[in-house]
Structures are given as C-alpha cells and as structure tokens.
Short mmCIF file of C-alpha atoms and ligand atoms in Angstrom, two decimals:
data_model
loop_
_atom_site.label_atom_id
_atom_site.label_comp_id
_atom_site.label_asym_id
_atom_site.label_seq_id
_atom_site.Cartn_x
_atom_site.Cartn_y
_atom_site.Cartn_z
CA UNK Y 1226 20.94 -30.14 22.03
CA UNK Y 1227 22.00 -28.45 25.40
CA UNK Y 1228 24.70 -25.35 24.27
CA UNK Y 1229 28.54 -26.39 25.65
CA UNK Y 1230 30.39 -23.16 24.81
CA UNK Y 1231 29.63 -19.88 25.21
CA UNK Y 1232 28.96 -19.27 21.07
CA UNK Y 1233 26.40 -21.92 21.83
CA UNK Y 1234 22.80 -21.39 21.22
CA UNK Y 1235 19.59 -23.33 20.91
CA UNK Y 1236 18.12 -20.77 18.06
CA UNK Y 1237 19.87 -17.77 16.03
CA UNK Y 1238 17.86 -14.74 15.32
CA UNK Y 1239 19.26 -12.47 12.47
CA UNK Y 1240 17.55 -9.22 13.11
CA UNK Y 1241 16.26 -7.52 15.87
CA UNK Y 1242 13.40 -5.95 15.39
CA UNK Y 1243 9.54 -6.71 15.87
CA UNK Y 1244 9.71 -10.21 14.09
CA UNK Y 1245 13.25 -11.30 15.35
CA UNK Y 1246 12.91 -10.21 19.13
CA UNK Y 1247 9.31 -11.86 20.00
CA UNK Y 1248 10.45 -14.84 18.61
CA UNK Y 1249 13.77 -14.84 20.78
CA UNK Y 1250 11.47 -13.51 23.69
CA UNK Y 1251 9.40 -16.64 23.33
CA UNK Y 1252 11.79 -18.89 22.64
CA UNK Y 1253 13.90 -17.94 25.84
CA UNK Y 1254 11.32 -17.46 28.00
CA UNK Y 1255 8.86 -20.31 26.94
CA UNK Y 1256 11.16 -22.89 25.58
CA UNK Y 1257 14.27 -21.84 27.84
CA UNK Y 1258 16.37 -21.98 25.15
CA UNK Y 1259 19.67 -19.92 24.73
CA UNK Y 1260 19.26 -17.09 22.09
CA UNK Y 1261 21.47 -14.82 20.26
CA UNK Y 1262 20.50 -12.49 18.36
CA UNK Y 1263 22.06 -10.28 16.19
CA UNK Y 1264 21.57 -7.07 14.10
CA UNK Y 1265 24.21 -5.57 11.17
CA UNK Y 1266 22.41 -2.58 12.31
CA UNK Y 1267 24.19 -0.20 15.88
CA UNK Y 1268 20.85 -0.59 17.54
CA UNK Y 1269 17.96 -3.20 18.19
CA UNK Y 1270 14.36 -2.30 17.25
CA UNK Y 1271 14.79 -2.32 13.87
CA UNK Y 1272 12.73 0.10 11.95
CA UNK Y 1273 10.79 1.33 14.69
CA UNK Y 1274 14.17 2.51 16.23
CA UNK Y 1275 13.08 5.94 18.20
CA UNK Y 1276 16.26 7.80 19.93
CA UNK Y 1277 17.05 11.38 21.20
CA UNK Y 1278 18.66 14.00 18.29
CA UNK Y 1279 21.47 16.53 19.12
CA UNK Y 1280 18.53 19.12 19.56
CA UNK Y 1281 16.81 16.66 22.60
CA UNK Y 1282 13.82 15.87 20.55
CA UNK Y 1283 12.71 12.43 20.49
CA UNK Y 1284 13.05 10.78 16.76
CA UNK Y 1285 12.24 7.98 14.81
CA UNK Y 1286 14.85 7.28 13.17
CA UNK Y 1287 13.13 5.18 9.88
CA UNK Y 1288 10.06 7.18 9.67
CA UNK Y 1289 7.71 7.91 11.76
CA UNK Y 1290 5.91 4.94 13.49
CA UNK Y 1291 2.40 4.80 14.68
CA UNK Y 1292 1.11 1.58 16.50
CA UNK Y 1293 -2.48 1.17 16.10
CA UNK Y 1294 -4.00 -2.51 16.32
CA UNK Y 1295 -7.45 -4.74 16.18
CA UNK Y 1296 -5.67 -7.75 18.04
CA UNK Y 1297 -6.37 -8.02 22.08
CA UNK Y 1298 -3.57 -10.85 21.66
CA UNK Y 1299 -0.63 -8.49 20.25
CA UNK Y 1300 -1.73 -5.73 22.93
CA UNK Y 1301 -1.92 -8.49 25.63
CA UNK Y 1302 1.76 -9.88 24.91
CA UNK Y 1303 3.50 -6.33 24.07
CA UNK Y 1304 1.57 -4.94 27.31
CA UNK Y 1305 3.73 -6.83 29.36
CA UNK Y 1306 6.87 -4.87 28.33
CA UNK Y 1307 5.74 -1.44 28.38
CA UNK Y 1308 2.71 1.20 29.55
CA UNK Y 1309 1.26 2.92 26.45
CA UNK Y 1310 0.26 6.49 25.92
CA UNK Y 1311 -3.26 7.03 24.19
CA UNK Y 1312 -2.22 8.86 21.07
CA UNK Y 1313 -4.69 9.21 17.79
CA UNK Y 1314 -2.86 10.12 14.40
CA UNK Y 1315 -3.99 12.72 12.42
CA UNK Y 1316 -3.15 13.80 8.76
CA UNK Y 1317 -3.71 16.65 6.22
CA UNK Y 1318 -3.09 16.23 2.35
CA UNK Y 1319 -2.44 19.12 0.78
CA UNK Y 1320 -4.19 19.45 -2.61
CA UNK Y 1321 -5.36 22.94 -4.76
CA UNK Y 1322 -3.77 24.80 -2.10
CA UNK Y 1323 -5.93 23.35 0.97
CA UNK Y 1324 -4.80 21.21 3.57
CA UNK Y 1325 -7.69 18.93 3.77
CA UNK Y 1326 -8.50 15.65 5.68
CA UNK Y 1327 -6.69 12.42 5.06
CA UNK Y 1328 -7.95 9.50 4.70
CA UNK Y 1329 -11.33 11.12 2.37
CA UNK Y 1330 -14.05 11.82 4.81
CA UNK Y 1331 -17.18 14.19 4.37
CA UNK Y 1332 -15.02 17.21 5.43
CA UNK Y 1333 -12.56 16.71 3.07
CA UNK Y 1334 -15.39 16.15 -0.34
CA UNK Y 1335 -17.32 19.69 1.09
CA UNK Y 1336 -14.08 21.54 1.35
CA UNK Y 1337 -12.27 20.27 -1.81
CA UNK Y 1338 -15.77 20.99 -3.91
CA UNK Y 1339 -17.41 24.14 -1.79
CA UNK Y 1340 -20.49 21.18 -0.85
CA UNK Y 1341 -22.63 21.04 2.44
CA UNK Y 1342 -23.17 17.30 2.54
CA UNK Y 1343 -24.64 16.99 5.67
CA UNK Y 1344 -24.89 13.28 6.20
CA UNK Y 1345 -23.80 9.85 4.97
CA UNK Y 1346 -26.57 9.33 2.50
CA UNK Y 1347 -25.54 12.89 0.87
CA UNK Y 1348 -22.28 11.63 0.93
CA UNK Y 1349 -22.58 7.90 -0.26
CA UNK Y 1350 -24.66 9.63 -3.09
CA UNK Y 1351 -22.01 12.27 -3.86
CA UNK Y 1352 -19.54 9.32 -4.48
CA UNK Y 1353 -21.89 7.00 -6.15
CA UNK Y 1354 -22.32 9.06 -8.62
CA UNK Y 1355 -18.78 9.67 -9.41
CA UNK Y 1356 -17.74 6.40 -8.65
CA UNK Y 1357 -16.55 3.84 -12.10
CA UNK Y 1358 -17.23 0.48 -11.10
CA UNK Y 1359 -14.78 -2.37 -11.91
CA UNK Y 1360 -15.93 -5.56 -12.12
CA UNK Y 1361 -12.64 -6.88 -10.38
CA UNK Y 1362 -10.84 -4.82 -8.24
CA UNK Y 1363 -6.93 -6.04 -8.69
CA UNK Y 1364 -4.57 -3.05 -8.74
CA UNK Y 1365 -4.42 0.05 -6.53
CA UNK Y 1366 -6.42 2.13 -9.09
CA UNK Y 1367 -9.15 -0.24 -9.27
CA UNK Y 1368 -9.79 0.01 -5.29
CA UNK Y 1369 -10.11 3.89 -5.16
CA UNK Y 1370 -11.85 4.47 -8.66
CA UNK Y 1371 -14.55 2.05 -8.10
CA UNK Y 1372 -15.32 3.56 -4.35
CA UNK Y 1373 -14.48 8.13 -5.23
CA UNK Y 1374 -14.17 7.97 -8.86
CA UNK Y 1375 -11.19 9.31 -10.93
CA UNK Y 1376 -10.88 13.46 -9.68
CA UNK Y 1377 -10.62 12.29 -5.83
CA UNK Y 1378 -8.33 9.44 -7.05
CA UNK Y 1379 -6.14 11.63 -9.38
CA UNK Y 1380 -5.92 14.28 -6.88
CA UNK Y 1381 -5.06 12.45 -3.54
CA UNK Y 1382 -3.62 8.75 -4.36
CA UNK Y 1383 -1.97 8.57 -7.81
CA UNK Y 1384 0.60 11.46 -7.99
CA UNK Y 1385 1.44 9.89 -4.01
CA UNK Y 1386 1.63 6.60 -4.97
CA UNK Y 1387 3.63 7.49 -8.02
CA UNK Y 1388 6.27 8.52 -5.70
CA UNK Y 1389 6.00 6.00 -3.13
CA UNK Y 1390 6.36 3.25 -5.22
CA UNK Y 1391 7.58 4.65 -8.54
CA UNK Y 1392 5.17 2.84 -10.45
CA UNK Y 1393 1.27 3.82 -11.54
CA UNK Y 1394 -1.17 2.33 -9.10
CA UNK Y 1395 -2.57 0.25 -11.77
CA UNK Y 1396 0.49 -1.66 -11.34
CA UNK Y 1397 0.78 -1.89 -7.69
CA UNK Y 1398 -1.61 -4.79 -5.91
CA UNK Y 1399 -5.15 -3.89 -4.68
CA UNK Y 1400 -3.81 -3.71 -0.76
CA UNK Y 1401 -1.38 -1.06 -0.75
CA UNK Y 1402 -3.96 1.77 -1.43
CA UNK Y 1403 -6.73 -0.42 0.22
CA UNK Y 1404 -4.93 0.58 3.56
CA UNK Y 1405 -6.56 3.67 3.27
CA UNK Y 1406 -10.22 3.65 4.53
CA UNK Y 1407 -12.94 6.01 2.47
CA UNK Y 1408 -15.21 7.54 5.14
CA UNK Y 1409 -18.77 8.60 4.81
CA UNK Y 1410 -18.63 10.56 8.12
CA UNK Y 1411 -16.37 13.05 9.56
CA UNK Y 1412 -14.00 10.91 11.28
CA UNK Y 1413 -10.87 12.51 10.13
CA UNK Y 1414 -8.55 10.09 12.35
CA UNK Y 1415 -5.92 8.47 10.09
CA UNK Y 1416 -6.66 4.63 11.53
CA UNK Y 1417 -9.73 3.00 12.59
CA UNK Y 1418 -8.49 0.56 14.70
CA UNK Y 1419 -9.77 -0.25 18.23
CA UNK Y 1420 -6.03 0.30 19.89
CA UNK Y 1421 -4.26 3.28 19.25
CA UNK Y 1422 -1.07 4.12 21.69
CA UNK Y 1423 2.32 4.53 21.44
CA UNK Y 1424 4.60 3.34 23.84
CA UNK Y 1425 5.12 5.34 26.71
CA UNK Y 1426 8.83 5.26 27.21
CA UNK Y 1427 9.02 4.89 23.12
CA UNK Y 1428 9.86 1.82 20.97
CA UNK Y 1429 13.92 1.30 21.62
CA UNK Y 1430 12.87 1.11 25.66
CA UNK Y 1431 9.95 -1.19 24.09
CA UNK Y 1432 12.59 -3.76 22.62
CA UNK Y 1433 14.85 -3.27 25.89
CA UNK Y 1434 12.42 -4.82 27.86
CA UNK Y 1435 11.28 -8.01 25.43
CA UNK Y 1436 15.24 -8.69 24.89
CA UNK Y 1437 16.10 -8.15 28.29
CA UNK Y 1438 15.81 -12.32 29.52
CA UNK Y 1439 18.72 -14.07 31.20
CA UNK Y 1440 18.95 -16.44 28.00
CA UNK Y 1441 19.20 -13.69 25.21
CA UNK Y 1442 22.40 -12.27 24.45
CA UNK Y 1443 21.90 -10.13 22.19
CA UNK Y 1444 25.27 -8.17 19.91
CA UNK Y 1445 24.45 -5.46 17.47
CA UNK Y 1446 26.93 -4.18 14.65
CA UNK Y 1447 26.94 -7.71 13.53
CA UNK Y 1448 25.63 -9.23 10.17
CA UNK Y 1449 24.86 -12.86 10.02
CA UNK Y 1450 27.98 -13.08 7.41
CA UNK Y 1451 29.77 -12.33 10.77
CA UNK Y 1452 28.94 -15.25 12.79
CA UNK Y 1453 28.15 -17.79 10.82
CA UNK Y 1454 31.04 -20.51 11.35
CA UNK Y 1455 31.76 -18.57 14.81
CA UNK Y 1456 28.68 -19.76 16.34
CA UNK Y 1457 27.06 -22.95 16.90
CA UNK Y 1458 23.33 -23.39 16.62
CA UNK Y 1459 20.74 -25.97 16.02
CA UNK Y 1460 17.74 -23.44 14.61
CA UNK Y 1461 18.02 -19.77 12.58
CA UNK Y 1462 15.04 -17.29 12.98
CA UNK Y 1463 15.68 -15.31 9.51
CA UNK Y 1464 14.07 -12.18 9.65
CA UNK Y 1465 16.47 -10.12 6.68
CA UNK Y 1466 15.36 -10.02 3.13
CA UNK Y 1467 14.43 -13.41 1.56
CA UNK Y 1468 16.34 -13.25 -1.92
CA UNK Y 1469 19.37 -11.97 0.31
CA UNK Y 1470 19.46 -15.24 2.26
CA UNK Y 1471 19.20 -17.38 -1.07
CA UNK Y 1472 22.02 -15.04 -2.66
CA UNK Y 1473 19.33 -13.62 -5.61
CA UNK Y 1474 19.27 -16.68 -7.05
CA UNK Y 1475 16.02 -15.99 -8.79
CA UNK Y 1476 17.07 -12.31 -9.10
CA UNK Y 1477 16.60 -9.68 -6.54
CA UNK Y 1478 13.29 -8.69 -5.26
CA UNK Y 1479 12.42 -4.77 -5.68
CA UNK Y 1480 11.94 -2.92 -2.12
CA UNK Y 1481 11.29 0.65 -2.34
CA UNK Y 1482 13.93 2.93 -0.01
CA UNK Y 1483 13.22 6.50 1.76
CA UNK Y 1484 15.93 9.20 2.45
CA UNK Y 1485 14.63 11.32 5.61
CA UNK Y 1486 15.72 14.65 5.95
CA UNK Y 1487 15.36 15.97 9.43
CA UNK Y 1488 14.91 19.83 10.37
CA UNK Y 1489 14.65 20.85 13.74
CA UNK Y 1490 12.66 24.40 14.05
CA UNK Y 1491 12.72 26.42 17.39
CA UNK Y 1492 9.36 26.18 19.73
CA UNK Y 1493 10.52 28.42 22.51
CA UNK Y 1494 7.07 28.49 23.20
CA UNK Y 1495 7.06 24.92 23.36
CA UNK Y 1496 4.19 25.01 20.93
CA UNK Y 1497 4.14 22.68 17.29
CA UNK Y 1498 4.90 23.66 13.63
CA UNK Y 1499 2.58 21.90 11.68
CA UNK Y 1500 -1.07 22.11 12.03
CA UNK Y 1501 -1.52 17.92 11.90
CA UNK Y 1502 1.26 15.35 12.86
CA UNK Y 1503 1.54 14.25 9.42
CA UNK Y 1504 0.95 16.63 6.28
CA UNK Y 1505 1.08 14.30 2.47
CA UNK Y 1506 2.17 16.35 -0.54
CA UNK Y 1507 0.28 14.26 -3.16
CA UNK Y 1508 1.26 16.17 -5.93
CA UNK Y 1509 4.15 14.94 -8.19
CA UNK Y 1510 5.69 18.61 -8.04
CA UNK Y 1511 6.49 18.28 -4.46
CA UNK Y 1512 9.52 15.78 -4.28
CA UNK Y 1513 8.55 14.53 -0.68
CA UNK Y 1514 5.80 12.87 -0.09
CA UNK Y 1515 4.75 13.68 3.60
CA UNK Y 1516 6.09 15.85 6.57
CA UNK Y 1517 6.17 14.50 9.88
CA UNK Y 1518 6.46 16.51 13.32
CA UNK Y 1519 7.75 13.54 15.93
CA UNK Y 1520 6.74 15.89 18.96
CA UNK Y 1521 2.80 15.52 17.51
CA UNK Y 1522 3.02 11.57 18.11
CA UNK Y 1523 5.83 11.57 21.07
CA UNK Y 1524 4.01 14.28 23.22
CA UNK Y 1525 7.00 14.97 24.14
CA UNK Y 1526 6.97 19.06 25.41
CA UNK Y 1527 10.09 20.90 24.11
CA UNK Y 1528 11.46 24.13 22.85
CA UNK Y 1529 12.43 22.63 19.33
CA UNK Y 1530 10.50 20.27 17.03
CA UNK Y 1531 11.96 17.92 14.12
CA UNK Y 1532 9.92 17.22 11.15
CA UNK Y 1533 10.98 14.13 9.00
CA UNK Y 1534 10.64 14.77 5.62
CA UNK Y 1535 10.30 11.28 3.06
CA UNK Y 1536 11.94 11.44 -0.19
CA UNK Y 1537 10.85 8.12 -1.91
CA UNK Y 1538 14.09 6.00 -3.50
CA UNK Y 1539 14.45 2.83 -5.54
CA UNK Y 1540 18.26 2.48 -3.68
CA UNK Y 1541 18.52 2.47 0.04
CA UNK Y 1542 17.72 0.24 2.79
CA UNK Y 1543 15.28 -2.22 1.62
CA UNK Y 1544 11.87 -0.73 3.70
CA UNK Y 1545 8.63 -1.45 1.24
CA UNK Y 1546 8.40 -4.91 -0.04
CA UNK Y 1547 6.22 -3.93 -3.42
CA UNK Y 1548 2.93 -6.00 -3.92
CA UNK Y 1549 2.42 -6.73 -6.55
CA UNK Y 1550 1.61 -9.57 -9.75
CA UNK Y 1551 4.80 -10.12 -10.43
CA UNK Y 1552 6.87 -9.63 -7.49
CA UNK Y 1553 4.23 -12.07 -5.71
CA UNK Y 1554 5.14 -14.90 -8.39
CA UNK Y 1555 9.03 -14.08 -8.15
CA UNK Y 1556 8.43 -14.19 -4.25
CA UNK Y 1557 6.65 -17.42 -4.57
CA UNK Y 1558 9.91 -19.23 -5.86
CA UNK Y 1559 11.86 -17.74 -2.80
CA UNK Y 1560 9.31 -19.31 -0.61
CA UNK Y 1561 9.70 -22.73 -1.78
CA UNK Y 1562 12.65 -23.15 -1.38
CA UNK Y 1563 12.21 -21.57 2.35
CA UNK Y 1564 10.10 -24.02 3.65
CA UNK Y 1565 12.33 -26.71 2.17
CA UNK Y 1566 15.45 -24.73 4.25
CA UNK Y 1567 15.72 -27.53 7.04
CA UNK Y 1568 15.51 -25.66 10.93
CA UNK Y 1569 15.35 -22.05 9.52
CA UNK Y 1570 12.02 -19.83 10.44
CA UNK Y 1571 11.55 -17.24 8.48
CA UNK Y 1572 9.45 -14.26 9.67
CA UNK Y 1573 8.75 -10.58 9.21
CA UNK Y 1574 7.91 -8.05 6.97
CA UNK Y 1575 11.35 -8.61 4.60
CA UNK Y 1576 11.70 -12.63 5.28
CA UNK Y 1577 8.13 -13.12 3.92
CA UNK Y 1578 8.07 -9.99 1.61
CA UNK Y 1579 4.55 -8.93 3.02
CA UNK Y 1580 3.59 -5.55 4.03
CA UNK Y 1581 3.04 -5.87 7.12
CA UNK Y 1582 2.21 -3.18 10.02
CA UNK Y 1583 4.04 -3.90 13.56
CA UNK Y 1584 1.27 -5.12 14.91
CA UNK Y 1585 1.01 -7.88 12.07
CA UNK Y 1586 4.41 -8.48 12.40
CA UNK Y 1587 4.28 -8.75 16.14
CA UNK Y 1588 1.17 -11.42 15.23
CA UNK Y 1589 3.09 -13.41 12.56
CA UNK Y 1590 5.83 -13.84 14.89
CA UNK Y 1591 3.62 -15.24 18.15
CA UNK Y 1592 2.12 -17.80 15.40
CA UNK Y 1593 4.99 -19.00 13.94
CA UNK Y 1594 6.44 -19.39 17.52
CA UNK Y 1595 3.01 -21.49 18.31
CA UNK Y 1596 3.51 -23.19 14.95
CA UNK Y 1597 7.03 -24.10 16.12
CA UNK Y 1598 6.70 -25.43 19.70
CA UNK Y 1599 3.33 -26.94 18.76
CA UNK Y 1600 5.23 -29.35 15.78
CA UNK Y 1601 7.52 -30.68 18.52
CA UNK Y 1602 10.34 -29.08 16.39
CA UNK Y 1603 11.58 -26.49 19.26
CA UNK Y 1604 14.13 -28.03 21.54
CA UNK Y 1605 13.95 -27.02 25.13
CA UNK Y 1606 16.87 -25.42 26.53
P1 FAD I 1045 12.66 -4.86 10.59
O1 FAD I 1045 12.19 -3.89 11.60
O2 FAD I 1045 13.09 -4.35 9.25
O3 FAD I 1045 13.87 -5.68 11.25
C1 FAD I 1045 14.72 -6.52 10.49
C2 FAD I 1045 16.12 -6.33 11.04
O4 FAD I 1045 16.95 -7.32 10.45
C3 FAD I 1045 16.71 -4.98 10.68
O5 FAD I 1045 17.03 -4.27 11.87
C4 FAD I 1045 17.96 -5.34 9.87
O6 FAD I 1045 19.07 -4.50 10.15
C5 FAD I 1045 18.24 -6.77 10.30
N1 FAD I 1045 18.95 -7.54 9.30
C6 FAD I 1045 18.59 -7.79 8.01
N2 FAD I 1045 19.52 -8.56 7.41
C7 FAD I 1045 20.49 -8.83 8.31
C8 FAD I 1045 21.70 -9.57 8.28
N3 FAD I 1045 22.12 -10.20 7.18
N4 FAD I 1045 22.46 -9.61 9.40
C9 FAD I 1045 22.06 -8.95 10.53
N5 FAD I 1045 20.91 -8.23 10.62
C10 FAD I 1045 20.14 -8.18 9.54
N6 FAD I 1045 4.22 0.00 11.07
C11 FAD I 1045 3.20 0.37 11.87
O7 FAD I 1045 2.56 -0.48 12.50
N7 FAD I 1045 2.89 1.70 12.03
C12 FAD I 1045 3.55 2.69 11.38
O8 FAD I 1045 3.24 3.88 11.54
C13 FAD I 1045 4.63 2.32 10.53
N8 FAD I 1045 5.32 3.27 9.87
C14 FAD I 1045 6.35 2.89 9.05
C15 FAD I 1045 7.05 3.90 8.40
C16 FAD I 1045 8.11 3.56 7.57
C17 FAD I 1045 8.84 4.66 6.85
C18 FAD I 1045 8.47 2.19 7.41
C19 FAD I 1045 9.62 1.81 6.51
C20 FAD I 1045 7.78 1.19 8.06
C21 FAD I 1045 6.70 1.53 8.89
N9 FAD I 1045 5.98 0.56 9.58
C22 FAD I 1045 4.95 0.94 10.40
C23 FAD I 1045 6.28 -0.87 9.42
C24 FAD I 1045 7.23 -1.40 10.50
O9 FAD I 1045 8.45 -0.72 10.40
C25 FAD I 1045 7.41 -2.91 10.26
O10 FAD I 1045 6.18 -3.59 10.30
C26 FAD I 1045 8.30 -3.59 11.30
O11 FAD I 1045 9.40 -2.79 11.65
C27 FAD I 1045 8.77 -4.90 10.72
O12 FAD I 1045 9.53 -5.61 11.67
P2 FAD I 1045 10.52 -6.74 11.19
O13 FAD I 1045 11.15 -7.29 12.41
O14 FAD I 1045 9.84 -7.66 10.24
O15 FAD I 1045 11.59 -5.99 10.28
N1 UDP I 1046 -1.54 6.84 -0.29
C1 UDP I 1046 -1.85 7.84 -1.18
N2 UDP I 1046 -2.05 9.11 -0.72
C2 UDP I 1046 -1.93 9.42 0.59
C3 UDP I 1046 -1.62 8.40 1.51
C4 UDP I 1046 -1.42 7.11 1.04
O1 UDP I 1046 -1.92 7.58 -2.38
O2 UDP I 1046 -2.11 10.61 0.95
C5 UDP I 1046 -1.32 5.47 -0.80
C6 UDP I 1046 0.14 5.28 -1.24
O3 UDP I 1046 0.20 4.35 -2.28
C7 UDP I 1046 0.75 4.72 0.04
C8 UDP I 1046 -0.36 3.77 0.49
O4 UDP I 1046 -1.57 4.51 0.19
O5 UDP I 1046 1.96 4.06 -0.22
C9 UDP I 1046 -0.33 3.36 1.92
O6 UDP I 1046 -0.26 4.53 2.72
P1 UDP I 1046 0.30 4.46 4.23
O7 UDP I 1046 0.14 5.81 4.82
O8 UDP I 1046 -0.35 3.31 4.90
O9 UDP I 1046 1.84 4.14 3.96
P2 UDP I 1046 3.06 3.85 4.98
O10 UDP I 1046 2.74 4.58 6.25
O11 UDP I 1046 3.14 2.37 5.12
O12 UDP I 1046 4.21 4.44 4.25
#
C-alpha cells in the first residue's frame, strides 16, 4: 500500500540502533519504501551511541564498543557508510596484584606462576595437566574448567562473571564465557577476528550516514507507545525487548544492567592513564568489573582522558540478555507467539534475546531483510 499522509509509512522501525537502522536502510533504499523510525531514546545508534563529554573527549556512552568481525559481508555493507580506523583491543586482568594478559595466553600462565613455557607444547601440557574434563560442556564453568582447570578459572572468570551476571557460571550457558578464547601462544590481543577497526568518524556519524536516505524519517525521544494510533503502517520492525512487546505475559525476561561512572583525568601531556585500553578487576572485592580509557580505542589525542568504569546491576536499562536453561525455555514461549505476530519482524540483540556482538546484529538484520523481500512479503514503495 502506497503511504497518503505524511504519518504514512510502508514499515515502522522501533529502535534505532544496529538492528533497527539496516533494516530501514534496506528497506528504503532496496524496496523504496517509506520508513520511520523511532527511538524512546534522545539519540540514534543505540548502544553503540559515541558523543563528545564536557571535557572534549570522545565517549561511549553505554560502554565501551569495539567492532571486530569474521564476515566480508557485514564489512562490505557497513563500508559503504563510513572509513574505518585499524584499531586492535587490548586488555589486562588484574589478579594477585599483577596486571596480566587477558584473554589467558602463555604470558599470562609464566607470569601468574613464575614459569618459562617457551612454546605451545609446554603450554598445552601445562594446561592438560590441570585441566578437569567434563564429559558435556553446558554451563560457563564447564567451558573454562575442562580447557585451564579450576585455579586459572577461579582466579580470572568466576569472581567476574559473578558480577556480570550475578549468578555462578555454572548457571550461566556455555557461550557467555566461551567468548573468551584460551591461547597457547602469546597473542595477547583481546579478539581474534580477521577485521578489527573502529569507525573513523565514530559510531553516531556511522548511523548518520545509514539513516540518512530520502525515505527515512527518522524522530527520536519517541517510544512506540507514542505513535502507535498516530501513524499508519502496513509492517513493524521490533527491535525493543521481546516480553515488553507481549506486555510480560509469560513474566519478564531477566537482562542484566550496568551503571558507568565516568572520570576524566588531566593528560596535559596528551599521554594515557592506563597501561591497556581495558583493565578487568576479576576479583569480587573490587565492585567494578573493568576500567575503560575511550582515548585507547578512539585515538583520539587530547589533554584529558575519561575512563568508564562498569558497575554490574540487576535494574537499569535492559543491556545483557542472560543465556541461559531457563531463560532460553521462557524465551522460547515469547518466540512463538512472535512468529505468529502477523507483519511484525523482530530483530536484534533484545527482540530475539541473543547475545549478539554488532557485527552479528548487523548480520541478523541483512538476513532477515533477505528473508523478507525474498518471501514476497515486502511491499515496494
Ligand atoms: P540496541 O542498540 O539496544 O538498540 C535498540 C534500541 O531500541 C535502543 O536504542 C532502544 O532505546 C530502542 N527501543 C527499545 N524499546 C523501544 C520502544 N518501546 N520505543 C522506542 N524505542 C525503543 N558489541 C560489539 O560488537 N563490540 C563491543 O565491544 C560491544 N561492547 C558492548 C558493551 C556493552 C556495555 C554493551 C551493553 C553492549 C556491547 N556490545 C558490543 C553489543 C552491542 O551494543 C549490540 O550488539 C548492539 O548495540 C545491538 O543492537 P540492537 O539494534 O539489537 O540493539
Ligand atoms: N569474563 C570473565 N573474566 C574476564 C572477562 C570476561 O569471566 O576477565 C567472562 C564474563 O562472564 C563475561 C564474559 O566472559 O561476561 C564475556 O566477556 P566479554 O568481555 O565478551 O563481555 P562484554 O564485552 O560483552 O561485556
């Protein structure tokens, strides 16, 4: 159906950030179609939302964000709205007293223990022998026991993951501390992925560009409660939290919440504070869980630096769906009934409660969009 009034659109997209503005993107540009899309939020970009603080240093405002990828396709499609600047993350965990590589590599077992493993056998031995083999590996615990064995694990995952999620790692799904790699070599790089750059004007400029099409109008400060009745549409692209857009009627699903704390230090120098972009406090003494320095990722050279510090919180902004058993089956009964929800997508990290990483996201978005104009079920504007 062709739109008549100006509060007519072809598609609705509740949220703009990664999963919500490809999908307008595509739809405007590929199908022609007239989008809106809104956020409840002041800004588009959702959680990767960067911006300039009072002190002129360049922030992201829901944590810092890294974008690191295996997919040609995802760099391919968000290469056409910005340049990138090569930028490899880094991180130190601080346990006994050291600041010592993160994810585990070589360095990190020889420094921890006083060792000289000098190669990957010594290594792969060291951890064999330490190692408690599971015959299924289901929770969190399971993953890291059965590859470092219970010091390494109790030392650098469980008091974190404690925080993070406020519940053991043997109750938390296999994935979440999968994410981190195990390295026999010295590799000390937090990801292993192929691409590794941030964008080079940043991730707000980023979603500029993608939303900036003839048909998208896009209105922030506006929650979906806000339009719906005001504006005429024949498809929604839902990309809020499931159980909010079926009004909990299973019950709500847990997310876990952060509380950032920024604190800008002087660099008159223009030099950094911390000795690694990212330093984790795995210890359950230490209230936050990691420190980051924005200037380390942005490269941005300035006379002050603010570090983001992550206090983990059950209330909040929902930012961590939490995989696990449960959640997965009380998810399951959300999805149902969303792919009976006649001409609504839903998409992203809280609309399909995954855990995804932007780049996923980005993915999951250009697939469904595929999915969509592929069944016919798109109309062309
Ligand atoms: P979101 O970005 O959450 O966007 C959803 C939008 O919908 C929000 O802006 C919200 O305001 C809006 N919305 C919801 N409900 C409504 C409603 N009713 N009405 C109107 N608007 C609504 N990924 C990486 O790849 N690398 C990283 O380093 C990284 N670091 C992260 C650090 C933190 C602390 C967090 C929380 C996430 C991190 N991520 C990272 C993940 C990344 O933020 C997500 O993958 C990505 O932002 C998900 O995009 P999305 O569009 O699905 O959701
Ligand atoms: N983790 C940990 N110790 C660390 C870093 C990560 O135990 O020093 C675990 C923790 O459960 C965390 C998960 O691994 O939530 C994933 O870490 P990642 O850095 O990918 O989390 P994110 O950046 O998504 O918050």
């Amino acid at each position: 159906m062709a739109p008549l009034s100006p509060n007519a659109y072809n598609t609705l997209v509740v949220g703009a950030g990664f999963a919500g503005s490809v999908m307008a993107e595509r739809l405007a540009t590929h199908c022609g179609q007239r989008v809106l899309v809104i956020d409840r939020r002041d800004h588009i970009a959702g959680n990767a939302y960067d911006y300039v603080d009072e002190h002129g240093v360049i922030c992201h405002r829901y944590g810092p964000h890294i974008f690191h990828t295996q997919s040609q396709k995802v760099v391919d499609y968000l290469s056409q709205f910005t340049e990138w600047r090569p930028y490899e993350h880094r991180v130190l965990a601080e346990v006994d007293g050291q600041l010592l590589p993160m994810p585990i590599n070589r360095d990190t077992v020889n420094r921890l223990y006083g060792l000289s493993l000098d190669d990957e056998a010594a290594m792969k031995a060291f951890l064999a022998d330490r190692a408690e083999p599971r015959e299924r590996i289901e929770s969190s615990e399971d993953t890291v026991v059965a590859k470092v064995g219970r010091d390494l694990y109790e030392k650098f995952f469980r008091g974190y993951t404690r925080k993070q999620w406020q519940r053991d790692p043997s109750e938390l799904h296999a994935s979440v501390c999968a994410r981190i790699p195990i390295r026999l070599n010295t590799d000390d790089r937090y990801f292993g992925d192929w691409f590794q750059n941030i964008p080079l004007d940043g991730y707000t400029a980023l979603f500029d560009r993608i939303l900036d099409q003839p048909k998208i109008d896009v209105r922030t400060s506006t929650d979906f409660d806000d339009v719906r009745g005001e504006v005429d549409y024949d498809h929604l692209v839902y990309t809020g939290p499931v159980d909010a857009y079926f009004g909990n009627r299973f019950g709500a699903l847990p997310y876990r919440s952060l509380e950032f704390e920024h604190k800008t230090v002087p660099t008159p120098d223009g030099g950094l504070v911390q000795p690694a972009a990212s330093i984790n406090q795995p210890s359950e003494d230490v209230p936050h869980t990691r420190t980051t320095e924005y200037r380390w990722i942005t490269g941005q050279d300035h006379t002050a630096s603010t570090i983001a510090y992550e206090y983990p919180r059950a209330e909040g902004d929902p930012y961590y769906p939490v995989p696990s058993a449960e959640t997965r089956e009380l998810y399951h009964r959300y999805e149902v009934l969303s792919d009976a929800e006649p001409d609504v997508t839903f998409v992203g990290r809280l609309a399909r409660y995954q855990y995804l990483n932007m780049d996923q996201v980005t993915a999951q978005a250009l697939s469904t969009f595929e999915k969509l104009a592929a069944s016919g079920r798109v109309a062309v504007g």
